[in-house]
């Protein structure tokens, strides 16, 4: 089983460039989310989705866009990268929103390390 | 807002010994979930153990157990018979599952555990 797959694993951008971090899961999970992890800090929620066509903001959404056109995919877009967005990004998914609320368990990808110069 | 505090940035333990990682949290809720996640050097985060606040019995998963003190808002993780493969960053996390769709995991800053041979 592939689980949650993130691409690319590493990326270097210049300030102002745009890019998309890809996330795909093959577990038919309805709930998907993006977190960022910074040194000395825990993970912080950027955006999440409870199903295809439905997205919402987390605690640090500024500078990021998401869309959810299919159940499998949840890309994270940086429209104009800034050095403050240098971080490790994690995509995580769970079963239905109801199951997510019942169990709280997330399945994580391996992460994408982004550096913005 | 809920907060999660891990007061030990780094810890080390000898192989086969027992180690306890600390976690405290702040919430006004009565029902919630608590988690310990493990992030090995390969970076993929996995769930170690989960505790529902309404359960008085401490959760146990093989060599991993928790000491949940609800009144003290404390949730420590005990690893018995430590193994080299336990070397990882450990994150404590909190979730309120009753937010009607805007649930999220709130993470602590993590404790880096090194198991020495």
mmCIF file of C-alpha atoms in Angstrom:
data_model
loop_
_atom_site.group_PDB
_atom_site.id
_atom_site.type_symbol
_atom_site.label_atom_id
_atom_site.label_comp_id
_atom_site.label_asym_id
_atom_site.label_seq_id
_atom_site.Cartn_x
_atom_site.Cartn_y
_atom_site.Cartn_z
ATOM 1 C CA UNK A 1 0.000 0.000 0.000
ATOM 2 C CA UNK A 2 1.326 3.416 -0.961
ATOM 3 C CA UNK A 3 -0.538 5.255 1.818
ATOM 4 C CA UNK A 4 0.033 9.015 1.667
ATOM 5 C CA UNK A 5 2.471 10.093 -1.034
ATOM 6 C CA UNK A 6 4.023 13.542 -1.180
ATOM 7 C CA UNK A 7 6.035 15.032 -4.007
ATOM 8 C CA UNK A 8 8.553 16.512 -4.285
ATOM 9 C CA UNK A 9 10.559 15.473 -1.220
ATOM 10 C CA UNK A 10 12.903 18.428 -1.573
ATOM 11 C CA UNK A 11 12.529 21.779 -3.324
ATOM 12 C CA UNK A 12 14.448 25.036 -3.424
ATOM 13 C CA UNK A 13 12.647 28.168 -4.568
ATOM 14 C CA UNK A 14 13.528 31.778 -5.011
ATOM 15 C CA UNK A 15 11.431 34.458 -3.351
ATOM 16 C CA UNK A 16 8.369 35.189 -5.468
ATOM 17 C CA UNK A 17 8.295 31.896 -7.316
ATOM 18 C CA UNK A 18 5.251 29.678 -7.227
ATOM 19 C CA UNK A 19 4.989 25.962 -6.825
ATOM 20 C CA UNK A 20 2.630 23.175 -5.865
ATOM 21 C CA UNK A 21 3.259 20.452 -3.326
ATOM 22 C CA UNK A 22 1.416 17.335 -4.315
ATOM 23 C CA UNK A 23 -0.327 14.947 -1.943
ATOM 24 C CA UNK A 24 -2.108 11.766 -2.931
ATOM 25 C CA UNK A 25 -3.611 8.992 -0.829
ATOM 26 C CA UNK A 26 -4.932 5.629 -1.936
ATOM 27 C CA UNK A 27 -6.903 4.754 1.196
ATOM 28 C CA UNK A 28 -10.146 6.447 0.129
ATOM 29 C CA UNK A 29 -9.798 8.873 3.001
ATOM 30 C CA UNK A 30 -12.232 11.749 3.022
ATOM 31 C CA UNK A 31 -10.293 13.921 5.449
ATOM 32 C CA UNK A 32 -7.004 15.413 4.253
ATOM 33 C CA UNK A 33 -4.839 18.142 5.703
ATOM 34 C CA UNK A 34 -1.576 20.028 5.362
ATOM 35 C CA UNK A 35 0.743 20.841 8.260
ATOM 36 C CA UNK A 36 4.019 22.689 8.397
ATOM 37 C CA UNK A 37 6.799 21.823 10.822
ATOM 38 C CA UNK A 38 9.359 24.399 11.848
ATOM 39 C CA UNK A 39 12.422 23.904 14.081
ATOM 40 C CA UNK A 40 11.556 23.955 17.765
ATOM 41 C CA UNK A 41 7.860 23.985 17.059
ATOM 42 C CA UNK A 42 5.201 21.402 16.695
ATOM 43 C CA UNK A 43 3.146 20.932 13.584
ATOM 44 C CA UNK A 44 0.726 23.660 12.656
ATOM 45 C CA UNK A 45 -2.345 23.157 10.505
ATOM 46 C CA UNK A 46 -2.407 25.106 7.232
ATOM 47 C CA UNK A 47 -5.544 23.895 5.425
ATOM 48 C CA UNK A 48 -7.784 20.892 5.561
ATOM 49 C CA UNK A 49 -10.546 19.219 3.580
ATOM 50 C CA UNK A 50 -13.395 16.985 4.702
ATOM 51 C CA UNK A 51 -14.191 15.771 1.201
ATOM 52 C CA UNK A 52 -13.959 16.518 -2.499
ATOM 53 C CA UNK A 53 -14.923 20.109 -3.218
ATOM 54 C CA UNK A 54 -14.696 21.186 0.434
ATOM 55 C CA UNK A 55 -11.716 22.975 1.956
ATOM 56 C CA UNK A 56 -11.183 25.185 4.976
ATOM 57 C CA UNK A 57 -8.433 27.154 6.657
ATOM 58 C CA UNK A 58 -6.335 25.998 9.545
ATOM 59 C CA UNK A 59 -4.328 28.181 11.908
ATOM 60 C CA UNK A 60 -1.648 29.368 9.448
ATOM 61 C CA UNK A 61 -3.321 29.619 6.002
ATOM 62 C CA UNK A 62 -1.819 32.875 4.720
ATOM 63 C CA UNK A 63 0.262 32.450 1.585
ATOM 64 C CA UNK A 64 -1.186 29.040 0.742
ATOM 65 C CA UNK A 65 -4.036 27.845 -1.428
ATOM 66 C CA UNK A 66 -5.610 24.419 -1.661
ATOM 67 C CA UNK A 67 -8.215 22.651 -3.731
ATOM 68 C CA UNK A 68 -9.797 19.218 -3.552
ATOM 69 C CA UNK A 69 -11.177 18.157 -6.917
ATOM 70 C CA UNK A 70 -10.856 14.426 -6.195
ATOM 71 C CA UNK A 71 -10.912 12.291 -3.072
ATOM 72 C CA UNK A 72 -7.338 11.132 -3.712
ATOM 73 C CA UNK A 73 -5.512 14.423 -4.229
ATOM 74 C CA UNK A 74 -5.005 17.515 -2.086
ATOM 75 C CA UNK A 75 -2.366 19.849 -3.574
ATOM 76 C CA UNK A 76 -0.930 22.793 -1.654
ATOM 77 C CA UNK A 77 -0.039 25.854 -3.712
ATOM 78 C CA UNK A 78 2.388 28.621 -2.856
ATOM 79 C CA UNK A 79 1.544 31.505 -5.168
ATOM 80 C CA UNK A 80 4.485 33.759 -4.283
ATOM 81 C CA UNK A 81 7.008 32.015 -2.060
ATOM 82 C CA UNK A 82 8.570 33.891 0.866
ATOM 83 C CA UNK A 83 11.544 32.934 3.081
ATOM 84 C CA UNK A 84 9.097 32.570 5.978
ATOM 85 C CA UNK A 85 7.623 29.593 4.136
ATOM 86 C CA UNK A 86 10.856 27.652 4.448
ATOM 87 C CA UNK A 87 9.679 24.575 6.316
ATOM 88 C CA UNK A 88 8.915 20.894 6.166
ATOM 89 C CA UNK A 89 5.401 20.246 4.952
ATOM 90 C CA UNK A 90 3.350 17.224 5.853
ATOM 91 C CA UNK A 91 0.201 15.956 4.272
ATOM 92 C CA UNK A 92 -2.002 13.822 6.493
ATOM 93 C CA UNK A 93 -5.286 12.020 5.972
ATOM 94 C CA UNK A 94 -7.922 10.169 7.874
ATOM 95 C CA UNK A 95 -11.130 8.315 7.213
ATOM 96 C CA UNK A 96 -14.460 10.061 7.012
ATOM 97 C CA UNK A 97 -14.955 13.259 8.985
ATOM 98 C CA UNK A 98 -17.006 11.234 11.439
ATOM 99 C CA UNK A 99 -14.220 8.689 11.864
ATOM 100 C CA UNK A 100 -11.696 11.501 12.167
ATOM 101 C CA UNK A 101 -13.732 12.949 14.995
ATOM 102 C CA UNK A 102 -14.087 9.539 16.630
ATOM 103 C CA UNK A 103 -10.472 8.432 16.399
ATOM 104 C CA UNK A 104 -8.384 11.513 15.696
ATOM 105 C CA UNK A 105 -5.769 9.297 14.055
ATOM 106 C CA UNK A 106 -3.908 10.793 11.118
ATOM 107 C CA UNK A 107 -1.853 8.989 8.485
ATOM 108 C CA UNK A 108 1.112 11.082 7.445
ATOM 109 C CA UNK A 109 3.189 11.353 4.313
ATOM 110 C CA UNK A 110 6.976 11.449 4.484
ATOM 111 C CA UNK A 111 7.141 15.201 4.201
ATOM 112 C CA UNK A 112 8.398 17.772 1.693
ATOM 113 C CA UNK A 113 11.329 19.979 2.654
ATOM 114 C CA UNK A 114 10.977 23.412 1.086
ATOM 115 C CA UNK A 115 13.652 26.103 1.142
ATOM 116 C CA UNK A 116 12.873 29.605 -0.068
ATOM 117 C CA UNK A 117 15.906 31.778 -0.758
ATOM 118 C CA UNK B 1 -7.351 27.868 22.827
ATOM 119 C CA UNK B 2 -5.765 24.585 23.722
ATOM 120 C CA UNK B 3 -2.021 24.417 24.223
ATOM 121 C CA UNK B 4 0.319 21.465 24.566
ATOM 122 C CA UNK B 5 3.653 21.745 26.365
ATOM 123 C CA UNK B 6 6.553 19.334 26.197
ATOM 124 C CA UNK B 7 9.170 20.570 28.642
ATOM 125 C CA UNK B 8 11.969 18.183 27.620
ATOM 126 C CA UNK B 9 13.499 19.186 24.265
ATOM 127 C CA UNK B 10 15.900 16.245 24.330
ATOM 128 C CA UNK B 11 16.304 13.028 26.286
ATOM 129 C CA UNK B 12 18.496 9.987 26.088
ATOM 130 C CA UNK B 13 18.244 6.488 27.488
ATOM 131 C CA UNK B 14 20.281 3.332 27.415
ATOM 132 C CA UNK B 15 19.019 0.406 25.434
ATOM 133 C CA UNK B 16 16.709 -1.860 27.489
ATOM 134 C CA UNK B 17 16.024 0.831 30.087
ATOM 135 C CA UNK B 18 12.797 2.731 30.716
ATOM 136 C CA UNK B 19 12.220 6.367 29.867
ATOM 137 C CA UNK B 20 9.307 8.729 30.500
ATOM 138 C CA UNK B 21 8.462 11.685 28.285
ATOM 139 C CA UNK B 22 6.391 14.493 29.782
ATOM 140 C CA UNK B 23 3.459 16.371 28.340
ATOM 141 C CA UNK B 24 1.068 18.865 29.852
ATOM 142 C CA UNK B 25 -1.863 20.551 28.203
ATOM 143 C CA UNK B 26 -4.323 23.286 28.839
ATOM 144 C CA UNK B 27 -8.003 23.044 28.020
ATOM 145 C CA UNK B 28 -11.370 23.906 29.482
ATOM 146 C CA UNK B 29 -13.009 20.948 27.771
ATOM 147 C CA UNK B 30 -14.024 17.802 29.610
ATOM 148 C CA UNK B 31 -13.958 15.377 26.700
ATOM 149 C CA UNK B 32 -11.022 15.219 24.358
ATOM 150 C CA UNK B 33 -8.351 12.951 22.908
ATOM 151 C CA UNK B 34 -4.639 12.864 23.582
ATOM 152 C CA UNK B 35 -2.005 11.288 21.376
ATOM 153 C CA UNK B 36 1.651 10.499 21.193
ATOM 154 C CA UNK B 37 3.112 10.509 17.701
ATOM 155 C CA UNK B 38 6.571 9.269 16.777
ATOM 156 C CA UNK B 39 8.673 10.805 14.016
ATOM 157 C CA UNK B 40 11.737 8.662 13.228
ATOM 158 C CA UNK B 41 14.691 10.102 11.308
ATOM 159 C CA UNK B 42 12.987 8.972 8.077
ATOM 160 C CA UNK B 43 10.431 11.681 8.966
ATOM 161 C CA UNK B 44 7.146 9.820 8.469
ATOM 162 C CA UNK B 45 5.088 10.403 11.567
ATOM 163 C CA UNK B 46 3.170 7.499 13.035
ATOM 164 C CA UNK B 47 0.705 7.183 15.876
ATOM 165 C CA UNK B 48 2.107 5.507 18.981
ATOM 166 C CA UNK B 49 -0.746 5.636 21.430
ATOM 167 C CA UNK B 50 -4.090 7.322 21.991
ATOM 168 C CA UNK B 51 -6.095 8.161 25.109
ATOM 169 C CA UNK B 52 -9.714 9.281 25.433
ATOM 170 C CA UNK B 53 -10.187 11.673 28.311
ATOM 171 C CA UNK B 54 -13.350 9.976 29.533
ATOM 172 C CA UNK B 55 -11.478 6.707 30.087
ATOM 173 C CA UNK B 56 -9.861 6.384 33.496
ATOM 174 C CA UNK B 57 -7.719 3.452 32.446
ATOM 175 C CA UNK B 58 -4.346 4.374 31.020
ATOM 176 C CA UNK B 59 -3.752 3.275 27.441
ATOM 177 C CA UNK B 60 -1.100 0.661 26.720
ATOM 178 C CA UNK B 61 0.421 -0.526 23.431
ATOM 179 C CA UNK B 62 3.071 -3.182 23.949
ATOM 180 C CA UNK B 63 6.127 -1.394 25.405
ATOM 181 C CA UNK B 64 4.403 1.998 25.330
ATOM 182 C CA UNK B 65 2.089 3.180 28.066
ATOM 183 C CA UNK B 66 0.762 6.485 29.284
ATOM 184 C CA UNK B 67 0.168 8.037 32.668
ATOM 185 C CA UNK B 68 -2.924 10.170 32.179
ATOM 186 C CA UNK B 69 -3.670 12.544 35.051
ATOM 187 C CA UNK B 70 -6.772 14.432 33.983
ATOM 188 C CA UNK B 71 -6.996 16.775 36.960
ATOM 189 C CA UNK B 72 -3.354 17.724 36.572
ATOM 190 C CA UNK B 73 -3.703 17.909 32.765
ATOM 191 C CA UNK B 74 -0.696 15.666 32.388
ATOM 192 C CA UNK B 75 -0.126 12.956 29.776
ATOM 193 C CA UNK B 76 3.286 11.290 29.995
ATOM 194 C CA UNK B 77 4.580 8.491 27.780
ATOM 195 C CA UNK B 78 6.563 5.617 29.255
ATOM 196 C CA UNK B 79 8.707 3.488 26.978
ATOM 197 C CA UNK B 80 9.822 0.239 28.562
ATOM 198 C CA UNK B 81 12.730 -1.911 27.378
ATOM 199 C CA UNK B 82 13.917 0.858 25.059
ATOM 200 C CA UNK B 83 15.170 -0.229 21.659
ATOM 201 C CA UNK B 84 17.440 1.497 19.162
ATOM 202 C CA UNK B 85 14.461 1.818 16.845
ATOM 203 C CA UNK B 86 12.732 4.019 19.411
ATOM 204 C CA UNK B 87 15.147 6.821 18.555
ATOM 205 C CA UNK B 88 12.872 9.535 17.187
ATOM 206 C CA UNK B 89 11.149 12.815 17.833
ATOM 207 C CA UNK B 90 8.032 12.301 19.938
ATOM 208 C CA UNK B 91 5.109 14.682 19.744
ATOM 209 C CA UNK B 92 2.260 14.972 22.199
ATOM 210 C CA UNK B 93 -0.993 16.129 20.624
ATOM 211 C CA UNK B 94 -4.475 17.180 21.725
ATOM 212 C CA UNK B 95 -7.771 17.059 19.896
ATOM 213 C CA UNK B 96 -11.253 18.225 20.759
ATOM 214 C CA UNK B 97 -13.507 15.957 18.673
ATOM 215 C CA UNK B 98 -16.672 17.980 19.184
ATOM 216 C CA UNK B 99 -16.110 21.077 17.066
ATOM 217 C CA UNK B 100 -18.585 20.175 14.334
ATOM 218 C CA UNK B 101 -16.083 19.859 11.520
ATOM 219 C CA UNK B 102 -13.243 22.157 12.494
ATOM 220 C CA UNK B 103 -11.355 19.657 14.612
ATOM 221 C CA UNK B 104 -7.585 19.714 14.478
ATOM 222 C CA UNK B 105 -4.619 18.209 16.244
ATOM 223 C CA UNK B 106 -2.716 20.649 18.435
ATOM 224 C CA UNK B 107 0.887 19.522 18.740
ATOM 225 C CA UNK B 108 3.562 20.151 21.319
ATOM 226 C CA UNK B 109 7.058 21.149 20.216
ATOM 227 C CA UNK B 110 8.382 17.637 20.518
ATOM 228 C CA UNK B 111 10.979 15.705 22.519
ATOM 229 C CA UNK B 112 13.975 14.245 20.743
ATOM 230 C CA UNK B 113 14.697 10.822 22.209
ATOM 231 C CA UNK B 114 17.964 9.044 21.598
ATOM 232 C CA UNK B 115 18.404 5.423 22.593
ATOM 233 C CA UNK B 116 22.054 4.589 23.141
ATOM 234 C CA UNK B 117 23.502 1.089 22.680
#
